């Protein structure tokens, strides 16, 4: 049986919660790091890359639980001000993912916004982001099956980075994490790329072909309302695509305690330790149910 792990986007808070969740599951006997194929979007690309590169799943959240913040996860502005207002971005994401307009055209609008936004320089972003992968050659890619998602900032085209793409994992993951208006678009093969979450927060349909797929989604339908419902409907379509292909799908979303720990803004770095703790507790609690399928 081939097993796939899909890790969705969710900002720094999502990185913390997913890391805690994976650690809790591993400590209770379910090591998602042993997946045959791991695919991440945005925050999930960072967590997934660490797993695919061999990080110990049981200790994945330890730096966050200790409130040690690596360079790639620091607030972009470097100061103590409030998290950026991403309400406009969320509206466009809802339009792209909810089918209100041509998705690629909307993503191109998001890309234009990202290309013109005042952020840190791309080189500075890559330098700080890559600290967790500092020992890797520039063209390194995990030996274990791994992919991450991005979007072409100029055309809005979706991009799935794999071992065959001819790019290094550090820049590929950085591009997947490049939240428009917060981080700079990342250059790969002469083009600029932004967060893969602009297509979908999970892009779970890209894991088709595997017999068991565990999908970890940080937040579905954020903000509620019609747009939120459409985003949630898109996620359900992805799950149905996997099932139609013969896969058994396990979906893990935050429980009530985790949602309370998140707060309203997934870019709020202050929420990371609490999110990691809630993820750890949820992983420990959910392990028995997941183990029946994963083992």
Coordinates of C-alpha atoms in Angstrom, one line a residue:
X1 CA 0.0 0.0 0.0
X2 CA 1.4 3.4 -1.0
X3 CA 0.8 6.1 1.6
X4 CA 0.7 9.9 0.9
X5 CA 0.8 12.8 3.3
X6 CA -0.7 16.2 2.3
X7 CA 0.0 19.2 4.5
X8 CA -1.9 22.3 3.9
X9 CA -1.1 26.0 4.3
X10 CA -1.6 28.2 7.3
X11 CA 1.2 30.6 7.9
X12 CA 3.5 30.5 10.9
X13 CA 0.7 29.4 13.2
X14 CA 0.0 26.5 10.7
X15 CA 3.6 25.5 10.8
X16 CA 3.5 25.3 14.6
X17 CA 0.2 23.3 14.7
X18 CA 1.2 20.9 12.0
X19 CA 4.6 20.3 13.7
X20 CA 2.9 19.6 17.0
X21 CA 0.3 17.4 15.4
X22 CA 2.9 15.3 13.5
X23 CA 5.0 15.1 16.7
X24 CA 2.0 14.0 18.8
X25 CA 1.0 11.3 16.3
X26 CA 4.6 10.0 16.1
X27 CA 5.0 9.9 19.9
X28 CA 1.9 7.7 20.0
X29 CA 3.1 5.4 17.3
X30 CA 2.0 7.0 14.0
X31 CA 5.0 8.3 12.1
X32 CA 3.7 10.3 9.1
X33 CA 7.3 11.0 8.2
X34 CA 7.4 7.5 6.7
X35 CA 4.9 8.4 3.9
X36 CA 5.9 7.3 0.5
X37 CA 5.0 10.7 -0.9
X38 CA 4.7 14.0 1.0
X39 CA 3.2 17.1 -0.5
X40 CA 3.0 20.5 1.1
X41 CA 1.5 23.8 0.3
X42 CA 2.8 27.0 1.9
X43 CA 3.3 26.2 5.7
X44 CA 2.8 22.5 4.8
X45 CA 5.7 22.6 2.4
X46 CA 8.1 23.7 5.2
X47 CA 6.8 21.0 7.5
X48 CA 6.8 18.4 4.7
X49 CA 10.3 19.2 3.6
X50 CA 11.6 18.7 7.1
X51 CA 10.0 15.3 7.3
X52 CA 11.1 14.3 3.8
X53 CA 14.6 15.3 4.6
X54 CA 14.7 13.0 7.6
X55 CA 13.8 15.1 10.6
X56 CA 12.6 13.1 13.6
X57 CA 8.8 13.4 13.6
X58 CA 8.7 12.9 17.4
X59 CA 10.7 16.1 18.0
X60 CA 9.5 18.2 15.1
X61 CA 7.8 20.8 17.3
X62 CA 10.4 21.0 20.0
X63 CA 11.9 24.4 18.9
X64 CA 8.5 26.0 18.8
X65 CA 7.4 24.5 22.1
X66 CA 10.5 26.0 23.6
X67 CA 9.6 29.3 22.0
X68 CA 12.7 29.4 19.9
X69 CA 11.9 31.1 16.6
X70 CA 14.1 30.2 13.6
X71 CA 15.0 33.0 11.2
X72 CA 12.7 31.7 8.4
X73 CA 9.7 32.0 10.7
X74 CA 10.3 35.5 12.1
X75 CA 7.9 38.3 11.4
X76 CA 8.8 39.7 8.0
X77 CA 9.0 43.3 9.1
X78 CA 11.4 42.3 11.9
X79 CA 9.5 44.3 14.4
X80 CA 6.8 43.9 17.0
X81 CA 4.0 45.5 15.1
X82 CA 0.7 43.8 14.4
X83 CA 0.4 41.1 11.7
X84 CA -0.3 42.4 8.2
X85 CA -3.8 42.9 7.0
X86 CA -4.5 40.1 4.5
X87 CA -8.2 40.7 4.1
X88 CA -7.9 41.8 0.5
X89 CA -5.8 38.8 -0.4
X90 CA -8.3 36.5 1.3
X91 CA -11.1 38.0 -0.9
X92 CA -9.1 37.3 -4.1
X93 CA -8.2 33.8 -2.9
X94 CA -11.9 33.2 -2.3
X95 CA -12.7 34.4 -5.9
X96 CA -10.0 32.2 -7.4
X97 CA -10.9 29.1 -5.4
X98 CA -14.6 29.6 -5.4
X99 CA -15.0 29.7 -9.2
X100 CA -16.3 33.3 -9.2
X101 CA -13.9 34.2 -12.0
X102 CA -11.3 32.4 -14.1
X103 CA -8.9 31.1 -11.4
X104 CA -5.7 31.7 -13.3
X105 CA -6.7 35.3 -14.1
X106 CA -7.4 36.0 -10.4
X107 CA -4.1 34.4 -9.4
X108 CA -2.3 36.6 -11.9
X109 CA -3.9 39.6 -10.2
X110 CA -2.6 38.3 -6.9
X111 CA 0.8 37.8 -8.5
X112 CA 0.9 41.4 -9.8
X113 CA 0.0 42.6 -6.3
X114 CA 2.8 40.4 -4.8
X115 CA 5.4 41.6 -7.4
X116 CA 4.7 45.3 -6.5
X117 CA 4.3 44.9 -2.7
X118 CA 7.0 46.4 -0.4
X119 CA 8.6 43.4 1.2
X120 CA 12.1 42.4 2.2
X121 CA 14.4 41.7 -0.6
X122 CA 14.3 38.2 -2.2
X123 CA 17.9 37.4 -1.3
X124 CA 17.3 38.3 2.3
X125 CA 14.2 36.1 2.4
X126 CA 16.0 33.1 1.0
X127 CA 19.0 33.7 3.4
X128 CA 16.8 33.8 6.5
X129 CA 14.3 31.1 5.3
X130 CA 17.1 28.7 4.5
X131 CA 18.6 28.5 7.9
X132 CA 16.7 25.2 8.7
X133 CA 18.3 23.8 5.5
X134 CA 21.7 25.5 5.8
X135 CA 23.7 22.4 5.3
X136 CA 22.1 21.4 2.0
X137 CA 23.6 22.0 -1.4
X138 CA 21.7 24.6 -3.4
X139 CA 20.2 21.9 -5.7
X140 CA 19.4 19.4 -3.0
X141 CA 16.1 17.5 -3.0
X142 CA 14.8 14.9 -0.5
X143 CA 15.5 11.3 -1.4
X144 CA 12.0 10.4 -0.1
X145 CA 9.1 11.3 -2.4
X146 CA 8.4 15.0 -1.9
X147 CA 6.6 17.8 -3.8
X148 CA 5.5 21.3 -3.0
X149 CA 3.2 23.8 -4.7
X150 CA 3.6 27.3 -6.1
X151 CA 1.9 29.7 -8.5
X152 CA 3.6 31.7 -11.3
X153 CA 3.3 35.3 -10.3
X154 CA 2.9 36.6 -13.8
X155 CA 0.6 34.0 -15.5
X156 CA -1.2 32.6 -12.4
X157 CA -0.3 29.1 -13.6
X158 CA -0.1 26.4 -11.0
X159 CA 3.3 24.8 -10.4
X160 CA 4.1 21.5 -8.6
X161 CA 7.8 21.3 -7.7
X162 CA 9.1 17.7 -7.7
X163 CA 12.5 16.0 -7.9
X164 CA 12.2 16.2 -11.7
X165 CA 11.8 20.0 -11.7
X166 CA 15.5 20.7 -11.6
X167 CA 15.3 23.2 -8.7
X168 CA 16.6 23.0 -5.1
X169 CA 14.2 22.3 -2.2
X170 CA 15.1 25.5 -0.3
X171 CA 13.9 27.9 -3.1
X172 CA 11.0 25.6 -4.0
X173 CA 9.7 25.6 -0.4
X174 CA 10.4 29.4 -0.1
X175 CA 8.3 30.0 -3.2
X176 CA 5.5 27.9 -1.8
X177 CA 5.6 30.0 1.4
X178 CA 5.7 33.3 -0.4
X179 CA 2.6 34.9 1.0
X180 CA 1.7 37.8 -1.4
X181 CA 2.2 41.2 0.3
X182 CA 4.2 39.6 3.1
X183 CA 7.1 37.9 1.5
X184 CA 8.7 38.5 -2.0
X185 CA 8.0 36.3 -5.0
X186 CA 10.9 33.7 -5.4
X187 CA 12.9 33.3 -8.6
X188 CA 13.2 29.8 -10.0
X189 CA 14.2 28.9 -13.6
X190 CA 14.0 32.6 -14.5
X191 CA 10.4 33.1 -13.3
X192 CA 8.9 34.5 -10.1
X193 CA 6.6 32.3 -7.9
X194 CA 4.3 32.9 -5.0
X195 CA 2.4 30.8 -2.4
X196 CA 0.8 27.6 -3.7
X197 CA -2.1 28.3 -1.5
X198 CA -3.3 30.8 -4.1
X199 CA -4.8 27.7 -5.9
X200 CA -5.9 25.8 -2.9
X201 CA -5.0 25.7 0.8
X202 CA -4.2 22.0 0.4
X203 CA -4.1 21.1 -3.4
X204 CA -4.9 17.6 -2.2
X205 CA -5.9 16.4 -5.6
X206 CA -2.2 16.4 -6.5
X207 CA -1.8 13.3 -4.4
X208 CA -4.0 11.2 -6.6
X209 CA -2.7 7.7 -7.3
X210 CA -1.9 6.7 -3.8
X211 CA -3.9 4.1 -1.9
X212 CA -4.0 5.9 1.5
X213 CA -3.9 9.7 1.7
X214 CA -3.7 11.6 5.0
X215 CA -4.8 15.2 4.4
X216 CA -3.9 17.8 7.1
X217 CA -5.9 21.0 6.6
X218 CA -5.2 24.0 8.9
X219 CA -8.2 26.1 8.1
X220 CA -11.1 25.7 5.7
X221 CA -13.4 28.4 4.7
X222 CA -11.6 31.0 6.8
X223 CA -13.8 34.0 7.5
X224 CA -17.0 32.2 6.8
X225 CA -19.7 33.6 4.5
X226 CA -20.2 32.7 0.9
X227 CA -16.6 32.8 0.0
X228 CA -15.6 30.6 2.9
X229 CA -18.3 28.1 1.8
X230 CA -16.9 28.0 -1.7
X231 CA -13.3 27.4 -0.4
X232 CA -14.6 24.6 1.8
X233 CA -16.5 23.2 -1.2
X234 CA -13.3 23.2 -3.3
X235 CA -11.6 21.2 -0.5
X236 CA -14.4 18.6 -0.6
X237 CA -14.0 18.3 -4.4
X238 CA -10.3 17.5 -3.9
X239 CA -11.2 14.8 -1.4
X240 CA -13.8 13.3 -3.7
X241 CA -11.2 13.3 -6.5
X242 CA -8.9 11.2 -4.4
X243 CA -11.7 8.9 -3.4
X244 CA -12.9 8.5 -7.0
X245 CA -9.3 7.4 -7.8
X246 CA -9.6 4.6 -5.2
X247 CA -7.9 6.2 -2.3
X248 CA -8.8 5.8 1.3
X249 CA -8.7 9.4 2.7
X250 CA -8.1 10.5 6.3
X251 CA -8.7 14.2 6.9
X252 CA -7.4 15.9 10.0
X253 CA -8.5 19.4 10.8
X254 CA -7.9 21.5 14.0
X255 CA -10.2 20.6 17.0
X256 CA -11.9 23.3 19.0
X257 CA -8.9 23.7 21.4
X258 CA -6.6 24.2 18.4
X259 CA -8.8 26.7 16.7
X260 CA -9.0 28.7 20.0
X261 CA -5.2 28.6 20.2
X262 CA -4.8 29.9 16.6
X263 CA -6.7 33.2 17.1
X264 CA -8.0 35.0 14.0
X265 CA -4.7 35.6 12.2
X266 CA -2.5 32.7 11.1
X267 CA 0.4 35.1 10.5
X268 CA 0.5 36.1 14.2
X269 CA 3.8 34.7 15.5
X270 CA 2.8 35.1 19.1
X271 CA 0.3 32.2 18.7
X272 CA 2.9 29.7 17.7
X273 CA 3.8 28.0 21.0
X274 CA 0.1 27.6 21.9
X275 CA -0.7 26.3 18.4
X276 CA 2.2 23.7 18.7
X277 CA 1.0 22.6 22.1
X278 CA -2.6 22.2 20.9
X279 CA -1.4 20.3 17.8
X280 CA 0.7 18.0 20.0
X281 CA -2.3 17.2 22.2
X282 CA -4.5 16.6 19.2
X283 CA -2.0 14.3 17.7
X284 CA -1.7 12.2 20.8
X285 CA -5.5 12.0 21.0
X286 CA -6.1 11.1 17.4
X287 CA -3.3 8.6 17.0
X288 CA -5.4 5.5 17.8
X289 CA -7.8 6.3 15.0
X290 CA -5.1 7.1 12.5
X291 CA -3.0 4.1 13.4
X292 CA -5.7 1.7 12.3
X293 CA -5.1 2.8 8.7
X294 CA -1.4 4.0 8.8
X295 CA 0.2 0.9 10.3

